[in-house]
Coordinates of C-alpha atoms in Angstrom, one line a residue:
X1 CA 18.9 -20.8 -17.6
X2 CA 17.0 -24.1 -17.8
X3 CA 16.9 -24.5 -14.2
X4 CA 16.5 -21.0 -13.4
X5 CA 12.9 -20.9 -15.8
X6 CA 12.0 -23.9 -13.7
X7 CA 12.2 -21.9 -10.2
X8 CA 10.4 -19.0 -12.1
X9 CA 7.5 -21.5 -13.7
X10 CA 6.7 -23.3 -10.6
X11 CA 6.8 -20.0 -8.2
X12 CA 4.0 -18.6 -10.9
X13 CA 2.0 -21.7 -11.0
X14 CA 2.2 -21.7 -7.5
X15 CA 0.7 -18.4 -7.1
X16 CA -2.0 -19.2 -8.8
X17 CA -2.3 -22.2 -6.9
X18 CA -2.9 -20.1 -3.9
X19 CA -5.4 -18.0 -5.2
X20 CA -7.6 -20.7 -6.1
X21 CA -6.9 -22.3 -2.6
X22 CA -8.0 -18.8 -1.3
X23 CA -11.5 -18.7 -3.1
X24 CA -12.3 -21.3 -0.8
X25 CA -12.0 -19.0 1.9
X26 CA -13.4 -16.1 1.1
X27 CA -17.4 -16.6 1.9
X28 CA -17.9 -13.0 3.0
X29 CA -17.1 -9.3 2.5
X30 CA -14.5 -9.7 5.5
X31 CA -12.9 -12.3 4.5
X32 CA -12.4 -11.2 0.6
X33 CA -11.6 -7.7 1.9
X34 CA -9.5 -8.1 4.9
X35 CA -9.0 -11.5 5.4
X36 CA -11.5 -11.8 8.1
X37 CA -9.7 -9.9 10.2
X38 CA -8.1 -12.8 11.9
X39 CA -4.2 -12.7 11.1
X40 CA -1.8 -13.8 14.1
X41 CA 1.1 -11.5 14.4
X42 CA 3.5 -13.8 12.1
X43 CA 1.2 -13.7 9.4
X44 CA 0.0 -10.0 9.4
X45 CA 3.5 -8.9 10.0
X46 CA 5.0 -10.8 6.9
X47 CA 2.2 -9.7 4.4
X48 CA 2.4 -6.0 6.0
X49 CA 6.5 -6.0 5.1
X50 CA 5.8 -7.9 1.6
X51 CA 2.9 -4.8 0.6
X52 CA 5.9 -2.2 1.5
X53 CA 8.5 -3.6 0.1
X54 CA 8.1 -3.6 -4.3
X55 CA 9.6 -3.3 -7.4
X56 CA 11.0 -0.1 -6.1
X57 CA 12.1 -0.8 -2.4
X58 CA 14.4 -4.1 -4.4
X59 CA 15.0 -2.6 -7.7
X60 CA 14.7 1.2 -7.1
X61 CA 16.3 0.5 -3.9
X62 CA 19.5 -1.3 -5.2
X63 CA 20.0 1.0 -7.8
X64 CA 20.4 4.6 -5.2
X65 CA 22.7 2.3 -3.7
X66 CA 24.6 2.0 -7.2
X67 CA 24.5 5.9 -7.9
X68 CA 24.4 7.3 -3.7
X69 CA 26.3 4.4 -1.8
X70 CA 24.6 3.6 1.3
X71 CA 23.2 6.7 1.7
X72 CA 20.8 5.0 -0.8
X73 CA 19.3 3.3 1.3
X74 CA 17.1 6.1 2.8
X75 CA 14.2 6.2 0.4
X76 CA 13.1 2.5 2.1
X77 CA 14.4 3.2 5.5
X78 CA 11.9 6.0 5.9
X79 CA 9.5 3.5 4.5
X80 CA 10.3 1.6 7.1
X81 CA 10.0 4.5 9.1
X82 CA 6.7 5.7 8.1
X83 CA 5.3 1.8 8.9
X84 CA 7.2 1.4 12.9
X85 CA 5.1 5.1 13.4
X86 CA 1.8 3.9 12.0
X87 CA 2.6 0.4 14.0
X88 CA 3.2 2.5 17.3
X89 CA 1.1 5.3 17.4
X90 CA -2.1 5.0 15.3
X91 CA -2.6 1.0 14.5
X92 CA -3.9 -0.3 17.3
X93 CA -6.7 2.5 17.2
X94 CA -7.5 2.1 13.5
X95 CA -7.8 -2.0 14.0
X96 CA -10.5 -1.1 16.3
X97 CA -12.3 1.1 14.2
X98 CA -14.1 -2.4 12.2
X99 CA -14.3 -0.4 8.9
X100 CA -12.8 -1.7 5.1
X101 CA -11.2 2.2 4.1
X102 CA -10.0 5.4 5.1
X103 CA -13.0 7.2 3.7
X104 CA -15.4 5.4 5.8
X105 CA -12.9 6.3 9.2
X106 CA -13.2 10.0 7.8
X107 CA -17.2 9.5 7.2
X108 CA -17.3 8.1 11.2
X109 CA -15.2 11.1 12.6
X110 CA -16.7 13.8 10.6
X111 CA -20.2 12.7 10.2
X112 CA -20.6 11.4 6.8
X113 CA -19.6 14.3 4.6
X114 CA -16.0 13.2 3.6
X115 CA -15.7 10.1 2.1
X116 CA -16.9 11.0 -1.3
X117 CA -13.9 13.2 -2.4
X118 CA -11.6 11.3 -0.1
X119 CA -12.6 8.6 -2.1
X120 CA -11.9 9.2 -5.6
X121 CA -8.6 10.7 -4.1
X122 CA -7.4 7.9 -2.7
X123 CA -8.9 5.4 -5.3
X124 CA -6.4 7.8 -7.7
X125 CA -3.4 7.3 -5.6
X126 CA -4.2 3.6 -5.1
X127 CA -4.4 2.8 -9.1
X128 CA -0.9 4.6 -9.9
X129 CA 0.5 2.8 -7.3
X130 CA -0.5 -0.6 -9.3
X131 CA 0.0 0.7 -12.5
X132 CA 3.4 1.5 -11.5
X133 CA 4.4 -2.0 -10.2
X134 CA 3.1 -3.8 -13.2
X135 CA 5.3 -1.8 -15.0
X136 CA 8.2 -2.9 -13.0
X137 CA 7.3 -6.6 -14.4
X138 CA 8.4 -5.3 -17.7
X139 CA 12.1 -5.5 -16.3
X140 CA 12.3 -8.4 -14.6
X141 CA 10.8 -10.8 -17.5
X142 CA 12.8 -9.3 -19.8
X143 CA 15.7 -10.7 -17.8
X144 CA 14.3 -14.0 -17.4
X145 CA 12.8 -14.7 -21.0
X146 CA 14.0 -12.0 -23.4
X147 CA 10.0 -10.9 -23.7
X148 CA 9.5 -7.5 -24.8
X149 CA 7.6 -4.6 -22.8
X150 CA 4.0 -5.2 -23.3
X151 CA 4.0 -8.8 -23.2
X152 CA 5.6 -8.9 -20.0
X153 CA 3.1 -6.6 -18.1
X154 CA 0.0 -8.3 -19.8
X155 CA 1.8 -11.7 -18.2
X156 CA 2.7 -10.4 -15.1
X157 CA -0.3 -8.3 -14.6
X158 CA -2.6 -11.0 -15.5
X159 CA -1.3 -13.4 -13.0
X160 CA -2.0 -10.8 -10.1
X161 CA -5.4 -9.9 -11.3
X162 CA -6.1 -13.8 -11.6
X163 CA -5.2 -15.0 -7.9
X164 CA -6.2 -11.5 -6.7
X165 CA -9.9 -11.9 -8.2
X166 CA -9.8 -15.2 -6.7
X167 CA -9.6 -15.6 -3.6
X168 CA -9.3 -11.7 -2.4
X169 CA -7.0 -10.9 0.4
X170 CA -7.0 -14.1 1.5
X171 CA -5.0 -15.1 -1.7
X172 CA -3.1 -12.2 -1.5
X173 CA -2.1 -12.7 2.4
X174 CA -1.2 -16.2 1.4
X175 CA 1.1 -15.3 -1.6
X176 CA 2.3 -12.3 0.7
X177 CA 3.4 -15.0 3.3
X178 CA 5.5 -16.9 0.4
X179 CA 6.5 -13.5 -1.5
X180 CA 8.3 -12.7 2.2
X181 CA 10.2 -16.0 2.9
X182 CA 11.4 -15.8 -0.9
X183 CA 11.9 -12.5 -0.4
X184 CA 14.3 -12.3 2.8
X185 CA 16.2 -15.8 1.4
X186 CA 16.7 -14.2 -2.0
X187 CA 17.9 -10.6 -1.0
X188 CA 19.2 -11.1 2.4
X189 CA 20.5 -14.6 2.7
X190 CA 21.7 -15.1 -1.0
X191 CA 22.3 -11.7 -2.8
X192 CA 23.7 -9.7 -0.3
X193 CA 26.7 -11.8 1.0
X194 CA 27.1 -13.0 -2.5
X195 CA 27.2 -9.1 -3.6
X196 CA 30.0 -8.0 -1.0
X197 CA 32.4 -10.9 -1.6
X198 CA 32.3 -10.8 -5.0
X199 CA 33.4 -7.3 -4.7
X200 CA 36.0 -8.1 -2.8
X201 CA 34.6 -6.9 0.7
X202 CA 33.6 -3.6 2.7
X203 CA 37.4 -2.8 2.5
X204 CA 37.9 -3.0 -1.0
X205 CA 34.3 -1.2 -1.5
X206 CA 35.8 1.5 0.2
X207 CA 38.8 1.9 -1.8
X208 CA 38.1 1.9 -4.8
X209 CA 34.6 4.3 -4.5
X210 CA 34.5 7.9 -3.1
X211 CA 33.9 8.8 0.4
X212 CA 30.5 10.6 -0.2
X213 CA 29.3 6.5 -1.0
X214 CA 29.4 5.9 2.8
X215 CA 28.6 9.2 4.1
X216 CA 25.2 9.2 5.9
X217 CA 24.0 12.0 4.0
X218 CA 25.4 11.3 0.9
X219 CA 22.1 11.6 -0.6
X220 CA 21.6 14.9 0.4
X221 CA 19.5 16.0 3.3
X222 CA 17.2 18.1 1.1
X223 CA 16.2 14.5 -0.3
X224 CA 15.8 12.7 2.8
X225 CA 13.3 15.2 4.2
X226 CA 11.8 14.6 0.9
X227 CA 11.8 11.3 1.5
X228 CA 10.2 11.5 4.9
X229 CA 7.2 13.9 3.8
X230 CA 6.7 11.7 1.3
X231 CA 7.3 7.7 1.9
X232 CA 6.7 7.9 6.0
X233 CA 3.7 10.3 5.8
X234 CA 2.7 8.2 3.1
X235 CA 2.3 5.1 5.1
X236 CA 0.5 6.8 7.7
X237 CA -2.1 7.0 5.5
X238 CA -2.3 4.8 2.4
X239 CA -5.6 2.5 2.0
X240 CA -3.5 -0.1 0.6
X241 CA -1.4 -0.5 4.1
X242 CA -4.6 0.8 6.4
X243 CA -6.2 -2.6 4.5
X244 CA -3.6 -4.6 6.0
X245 CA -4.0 -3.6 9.2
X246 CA -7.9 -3.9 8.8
X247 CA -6.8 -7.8 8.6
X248 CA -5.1 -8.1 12.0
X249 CA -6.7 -10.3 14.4
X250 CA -6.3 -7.2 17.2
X251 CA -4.8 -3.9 18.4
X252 CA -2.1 -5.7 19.8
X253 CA -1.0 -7.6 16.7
X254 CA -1.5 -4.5 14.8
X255 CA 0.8 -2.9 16.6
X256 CA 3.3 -5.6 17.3
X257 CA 3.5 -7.3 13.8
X258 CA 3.4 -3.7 12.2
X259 CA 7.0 -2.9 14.9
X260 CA 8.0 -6.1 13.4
X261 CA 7.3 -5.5 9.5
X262 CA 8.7 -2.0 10.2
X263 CA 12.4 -2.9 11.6
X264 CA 12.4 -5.7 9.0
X265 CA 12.0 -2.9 6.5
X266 CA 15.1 -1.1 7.8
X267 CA 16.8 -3.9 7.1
X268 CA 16.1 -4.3 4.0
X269 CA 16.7 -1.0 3.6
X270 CA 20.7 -1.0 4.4
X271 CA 20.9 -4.5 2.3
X272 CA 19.9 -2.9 -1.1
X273 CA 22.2 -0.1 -1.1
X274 CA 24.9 -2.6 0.5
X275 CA 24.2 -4.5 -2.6
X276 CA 23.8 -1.3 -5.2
X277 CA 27.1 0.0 -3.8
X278 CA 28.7 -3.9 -4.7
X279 CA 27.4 -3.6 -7.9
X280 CA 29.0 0.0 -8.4
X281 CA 32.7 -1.4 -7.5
X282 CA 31.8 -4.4 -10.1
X283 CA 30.3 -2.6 -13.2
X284 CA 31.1 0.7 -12.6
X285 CA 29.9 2.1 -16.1
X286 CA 26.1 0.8 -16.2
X287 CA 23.8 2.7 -18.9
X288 CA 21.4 3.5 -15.8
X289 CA 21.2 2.9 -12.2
X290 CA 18.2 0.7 -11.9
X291 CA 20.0 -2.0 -14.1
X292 CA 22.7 -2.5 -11.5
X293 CA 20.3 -5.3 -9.7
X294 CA 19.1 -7.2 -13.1
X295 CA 23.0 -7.2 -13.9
X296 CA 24.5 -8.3 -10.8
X297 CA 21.9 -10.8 -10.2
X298 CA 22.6 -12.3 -14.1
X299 CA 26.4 -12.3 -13.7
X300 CA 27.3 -12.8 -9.9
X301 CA 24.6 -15.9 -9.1
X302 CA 25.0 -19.5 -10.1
X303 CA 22.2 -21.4 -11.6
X304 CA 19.6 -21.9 -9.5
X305 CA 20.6 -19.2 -6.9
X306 CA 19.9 -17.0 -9.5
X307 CA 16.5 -17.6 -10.7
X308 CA 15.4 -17.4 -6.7
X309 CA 16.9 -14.2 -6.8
X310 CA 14.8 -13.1 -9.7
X311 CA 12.0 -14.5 -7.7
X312 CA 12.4 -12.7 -4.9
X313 CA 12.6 -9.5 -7.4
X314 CA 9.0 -10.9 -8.6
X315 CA 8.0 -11.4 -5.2
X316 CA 8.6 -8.0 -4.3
X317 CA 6.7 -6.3 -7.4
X318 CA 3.9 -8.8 -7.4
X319 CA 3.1 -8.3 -3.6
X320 CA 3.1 -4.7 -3.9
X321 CA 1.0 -4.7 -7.3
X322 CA -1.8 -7.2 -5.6
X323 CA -1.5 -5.3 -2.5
X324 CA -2.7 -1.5 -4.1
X325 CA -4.8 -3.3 -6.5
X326 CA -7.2 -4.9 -3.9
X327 CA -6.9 -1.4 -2.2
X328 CA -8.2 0.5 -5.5
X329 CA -11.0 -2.0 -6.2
X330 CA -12.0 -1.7 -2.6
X331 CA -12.3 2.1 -2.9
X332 CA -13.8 2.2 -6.1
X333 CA -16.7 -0.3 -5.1
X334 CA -17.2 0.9 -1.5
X335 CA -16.5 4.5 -1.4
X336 CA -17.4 5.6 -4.9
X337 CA -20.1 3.0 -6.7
X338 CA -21.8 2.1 -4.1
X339 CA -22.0 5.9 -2.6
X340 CA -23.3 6.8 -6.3
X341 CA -25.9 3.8 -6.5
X342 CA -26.9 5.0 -2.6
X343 CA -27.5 8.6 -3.9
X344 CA -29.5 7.8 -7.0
X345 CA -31.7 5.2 -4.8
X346 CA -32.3 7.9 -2.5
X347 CA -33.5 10.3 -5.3
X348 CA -35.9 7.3 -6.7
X349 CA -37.1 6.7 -2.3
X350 CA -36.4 9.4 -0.6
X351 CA -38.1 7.7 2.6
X352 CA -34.7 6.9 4.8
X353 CA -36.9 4.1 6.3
X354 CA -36.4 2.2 3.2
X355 CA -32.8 2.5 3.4
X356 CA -32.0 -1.3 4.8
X357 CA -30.2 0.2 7.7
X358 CA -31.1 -0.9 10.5
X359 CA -30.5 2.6 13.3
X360 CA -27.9 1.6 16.4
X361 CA -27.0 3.5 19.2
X362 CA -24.1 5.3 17.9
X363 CA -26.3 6.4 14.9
X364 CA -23.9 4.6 12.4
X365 CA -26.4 2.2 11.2
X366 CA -25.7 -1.5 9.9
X367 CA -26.9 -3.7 7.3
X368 CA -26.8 -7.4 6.6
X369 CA -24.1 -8.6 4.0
X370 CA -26.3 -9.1 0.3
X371 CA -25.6 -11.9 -1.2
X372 CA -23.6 -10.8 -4.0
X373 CA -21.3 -8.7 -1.5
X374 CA -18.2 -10.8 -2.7
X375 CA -19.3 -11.0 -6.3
X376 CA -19.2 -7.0 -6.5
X377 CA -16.1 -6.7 -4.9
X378 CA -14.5 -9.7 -7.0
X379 CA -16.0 -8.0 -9.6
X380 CA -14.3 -4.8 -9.2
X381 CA -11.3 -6.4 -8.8
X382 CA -11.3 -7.8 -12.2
X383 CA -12.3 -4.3 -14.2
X384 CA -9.4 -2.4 -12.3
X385 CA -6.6 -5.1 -13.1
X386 CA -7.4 -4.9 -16.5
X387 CA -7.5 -0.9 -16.4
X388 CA -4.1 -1.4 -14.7
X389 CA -2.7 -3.3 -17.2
X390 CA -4.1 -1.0 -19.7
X391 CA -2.9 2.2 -18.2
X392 CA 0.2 0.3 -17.6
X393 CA 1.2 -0.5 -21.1
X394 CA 0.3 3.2 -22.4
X395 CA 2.4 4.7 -19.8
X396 CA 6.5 4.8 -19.7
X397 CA 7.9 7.6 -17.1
X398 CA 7.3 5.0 -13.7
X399 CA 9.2 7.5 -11.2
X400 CA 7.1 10.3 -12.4
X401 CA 3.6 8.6 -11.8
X402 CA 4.7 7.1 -8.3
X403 CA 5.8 10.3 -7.5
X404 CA 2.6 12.3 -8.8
X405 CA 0.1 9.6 -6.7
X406 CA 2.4 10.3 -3.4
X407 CA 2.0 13.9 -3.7
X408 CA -1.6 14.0 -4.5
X409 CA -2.5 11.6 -1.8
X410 CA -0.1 13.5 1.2
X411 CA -1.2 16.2 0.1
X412 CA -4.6 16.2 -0.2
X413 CA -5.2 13.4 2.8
X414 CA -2.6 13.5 5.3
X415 CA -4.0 16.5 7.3
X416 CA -7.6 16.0 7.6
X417 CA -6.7 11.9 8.2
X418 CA -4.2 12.9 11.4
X419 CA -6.3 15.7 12.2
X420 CA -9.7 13.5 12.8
X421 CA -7.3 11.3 14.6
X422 CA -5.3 14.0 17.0
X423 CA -7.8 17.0 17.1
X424 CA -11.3 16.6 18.2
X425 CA -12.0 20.3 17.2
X426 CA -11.3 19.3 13.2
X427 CA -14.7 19.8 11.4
X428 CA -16.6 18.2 8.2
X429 CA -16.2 21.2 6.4
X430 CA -12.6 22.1 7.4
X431 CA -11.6 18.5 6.3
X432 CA -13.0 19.0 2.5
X433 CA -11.5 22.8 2.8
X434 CA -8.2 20.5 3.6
X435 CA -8.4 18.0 0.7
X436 CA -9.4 20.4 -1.7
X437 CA -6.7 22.9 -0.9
X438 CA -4.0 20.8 -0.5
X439 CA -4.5 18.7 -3.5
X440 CA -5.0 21.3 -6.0
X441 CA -2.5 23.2 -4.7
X442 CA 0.0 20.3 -5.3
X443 CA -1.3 19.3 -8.6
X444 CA -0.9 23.5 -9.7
X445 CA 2.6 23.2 -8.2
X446 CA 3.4 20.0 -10.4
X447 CA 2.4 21.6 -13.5
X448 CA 4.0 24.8 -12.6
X449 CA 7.4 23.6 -11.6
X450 CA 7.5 19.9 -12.6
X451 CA 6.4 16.4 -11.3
X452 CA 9.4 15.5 -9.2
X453 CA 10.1 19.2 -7.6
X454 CA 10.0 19.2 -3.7
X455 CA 8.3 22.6 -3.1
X456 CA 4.3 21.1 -4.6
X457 CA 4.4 18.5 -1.2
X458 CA 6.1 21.2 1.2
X459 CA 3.2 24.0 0.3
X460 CA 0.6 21.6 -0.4
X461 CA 1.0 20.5 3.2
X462 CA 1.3 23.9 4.2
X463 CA -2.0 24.8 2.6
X464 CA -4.0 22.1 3.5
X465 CA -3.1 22.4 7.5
X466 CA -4.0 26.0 7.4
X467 CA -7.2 25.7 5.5
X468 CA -8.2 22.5 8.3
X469 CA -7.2 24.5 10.7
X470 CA -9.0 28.0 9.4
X471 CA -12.1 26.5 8.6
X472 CA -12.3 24.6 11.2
X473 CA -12.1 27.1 13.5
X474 CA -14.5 29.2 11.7
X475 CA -17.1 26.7 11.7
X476 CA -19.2 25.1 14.6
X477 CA -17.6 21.8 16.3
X478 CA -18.4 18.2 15.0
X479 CA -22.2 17.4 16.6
X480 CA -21.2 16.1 20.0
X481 CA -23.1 12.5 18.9
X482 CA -21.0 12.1 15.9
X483 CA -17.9 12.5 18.4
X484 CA -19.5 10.3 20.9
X485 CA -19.8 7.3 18.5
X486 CA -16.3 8.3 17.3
X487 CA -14.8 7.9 20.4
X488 CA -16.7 4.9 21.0
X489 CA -15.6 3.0 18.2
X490 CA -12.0 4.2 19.0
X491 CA -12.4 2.4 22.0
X492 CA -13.4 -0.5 20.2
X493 CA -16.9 -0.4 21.3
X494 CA -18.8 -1.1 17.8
X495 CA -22.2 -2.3 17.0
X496 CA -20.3 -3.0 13.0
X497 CA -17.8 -5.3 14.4
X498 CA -18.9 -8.7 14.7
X499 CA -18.7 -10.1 18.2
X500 CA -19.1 -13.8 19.2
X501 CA -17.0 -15.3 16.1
X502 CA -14.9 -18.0 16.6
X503 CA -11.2 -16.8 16.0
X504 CA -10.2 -19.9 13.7
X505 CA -13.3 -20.4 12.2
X506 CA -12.7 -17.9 8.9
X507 CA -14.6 -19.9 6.6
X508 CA -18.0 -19.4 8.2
X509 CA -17.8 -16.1 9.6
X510 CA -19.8 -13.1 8.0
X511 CA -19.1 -9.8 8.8
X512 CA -21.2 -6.7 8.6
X513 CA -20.3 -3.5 6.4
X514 CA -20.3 -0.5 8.2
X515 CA -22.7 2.6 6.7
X516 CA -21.4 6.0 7.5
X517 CA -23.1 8.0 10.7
X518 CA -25.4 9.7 8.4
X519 CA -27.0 9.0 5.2
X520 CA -27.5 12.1 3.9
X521 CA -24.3 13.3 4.6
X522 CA -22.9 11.0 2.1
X523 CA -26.1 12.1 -0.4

């Protein structure tokens, strides 16, 4: 395993490498937050496809091809789904929209009376989502080095938290870009021919498994609607992935590199359950599906092949874990502490003149980076990775919390985010009747009738889309100026985006943090 500790070593050290390369970088809040908004269609696709694709799109994704056949591979292909409709219908508009979260788009469309809540839900959904990945390094270093549990996630975590503080996303967009080439040579090029032959072919697969392994719907369909309510809703409207396409240089790469990241998804999709399916014909007894991939990556590789393999499965965790960890830190600093320091500095001044923002012809306002802008957020960063890592050791059922922060955030989000988008007649208060509905609703549901039942995300959505709807209806409509500057900005006319800056130049740009329309609708 010499050489195979060697591939493993130098990928880390690399990584790090990268995020101290991409401290360099990151002079403003644009640049540490979404990489300046620059990235050219190769880039933003491969980092977009390497934030989708972790721990459980490789791991998770090989082993429903072990227990469903290819039928497994649905849980990513509607992943992959979720990411070509986001790509395609709603990218290009949300690129233009200038702002660093969903709950300041929700604050712009429904005048600053959203984000709050929005906020603390999202920032919920965003920290499972990372504790869950660093869990997944518990797996894959105790195939390389033997290490137990908790050692592995306090190494793995801490070498995410340490290039992620770094540099920001531009550290993470870098390691992304490597994280995807290692990625599709390890699983697509290597593994996944390697995989088939050694199992003697698609002919042999098929004789010696049963016929349900190749049916389309072997999984059943009552899990791939799942599946789709779930995974592709989910992408629609995830801060970690809205973050990414924050970073795209336009609406046109937005929506051409996301089509790109998207198909790439699908295959990937097919591959793992191509390769879980392989790994059923050669150790059909495993003690549990998700150890077909550690198993048939330790005794079907050569040297050398084989530690790449394991650092493409590292790859995959670690891009997903940095990926939802700069999206909860981002939340947490923009949408909840600095909303929180805003209302108690308003309670000490009341006089909105004092505010700093200086009043624009939308109403939304705008302010001047301060300097320590990238020292808050970098900050931030730091405390959630090590809350991550902390949550992460104390916490053992993985599918359960991924599970529970998917439901809670479709749930309680998807509605009132698609609504603002689709209906101009949605309303402030029906969009907090919506969040509040449908998340509780889900979160009675899961303690009624258990974490991984389907019926909390079919009524939660249910309830949430008629209590938008309803209370919409019953209220009066968004003020026509809050809709004007909405449709403004949708257009991509936006006193917040910086206009001007050279398009290479992402050392020296500064960008300006949008304030929601109205101040005291956030109070």
């Amino acid at each position: 395993m010499a050489v195979d500790y060697a591939v493993i070593v130098l990928y880390l050290a690399g990584m790090l490498a990268m995020g101290w390369w991409g401290m360099r970088r990151a002079k403003s809040k644009s640049d540490f937050l979404v990489a300046g908004r620059r990235l050219g269609p190769a880039m933003y696709s491969g980092t977009m496809a390497a934030i989708v694709l972790g721990g459980a799109s490789t791991i998770g994704g090989v082993g429903l091809g072990y227990r469903y056949g290819l039928s497994g591979a649905w849980m990513v292909f509607t992943i992959g789904l979720g990411l070509l409709a986001l790509s395609v219908f709603f990218s290009a508009r949300i690129a233009r929209l200038k702002v660093y979260t969903v709950s300041e788009m929700l604050d712009l469309r429904y005048g600053g009376s959203a984000g709050i809540i929005s906020g603390v839900v999202m920032w919920a959904y965003t920290l499972m989502l990372a504790v869950t990945s660093t869990i997944a390094y518990a797996t894959i270093f105790d195939v390389l080095f033997g290490l137990d549990r908790s050692l592995s996630i306090i190494l793995g975590g801490a070498i995410v938290v340490a290039y992620s503080t770094l540099g920001g996303m531009w550290s993470i967009t870098l390691t992304d870009m490597v994280q995807f080439v290692v990625k599709t040579i390890g699983v697509l090029l290597l593994l996944l021919p390697i995989a088939v032959i050694k199992a003697g072919g698609f002919a042999e697969m098929k004789a010696q498994l049963p016929d349900d392994y190749f049916a389309p719907l072997g999984i059943g369909g009552q899990t791939v609607f799942t599946y789709v309510l779930i995974y592709s809703f989910g992408m629609l409207i995830g801060q970690d992935i809205w973050q990414r396409v924050f970073t795209a240089r336009s609406d046109k790469v937005a929506r051409l590199g996301g089509t790109a990241a998207g198909t790439y998804c699908l295959a990937y999709a097919l591959a793992g359950a191509v390769i879980g399916t392989a790994a059923k014909v050669l150790y059909p007894h495993l003690g549990s599906p998700d150890d077909a991939f550690a198993t048939i990556v330790k005794d079907a590789l050569p040297v050398g092949v084989r530690g790449l393999v394991l650092a493409a499965a590292l790859s995959a965790v670690m891009s997903t874990s940095s990926g939802a960890l700069i999206a909860c830190a981002t939340v947490a600093h923009n949408d909840i502490w600095a909303r929180v320091k805003g209302i108690a500095a308003m309670r000490r001044k009341p006089d909105p003149g004092d505010s700093g923002a200086a009043p624009t012809a939308d109403g939304a306002g705008e302010r001047a980076e301060a300097p320590d802008e990238v020292r808050g957020n970098r900050a931030f960063i730091l405390l959630m990775g090590l809350a991550v890592i902390v949550i992460a050791l104390a916490l053992n059922n993985v599918v359960e919390a991924l599970t529970l922060a998917y439901n809670v955030l479709v749930g309680g989000l998807l509605v009132p985010i698609l609504g603002g988008l689709l209906w101009k007649r949605g309303t402030a208060a029906g969009a907090l009747a919506s969040v509040a509905v449908g998340g509780l609703t889900v979160i009675g549901l899961m303690v009624s009738l258990g974490v991984l039942a389907n019926e909390p995300i079919y009524y939660g959505l249910l309830a949430s889309l008629v209590a938008y709807v309803g209370v919409s209806l019953a209220t009066p409509p968004t003020d026509a100026a809050v809709l004007a500057a909405w449709r403004a900005r949708l257009a991509g006319h936006s006193d917040g985006a910086p206009e001007g800056e050279p398009e290479s130049d992402t050392a020296g740009s500064v960008a300006l943090a949008l304030r929601p329309p109205s101040a005291a609708g956030r109070a």
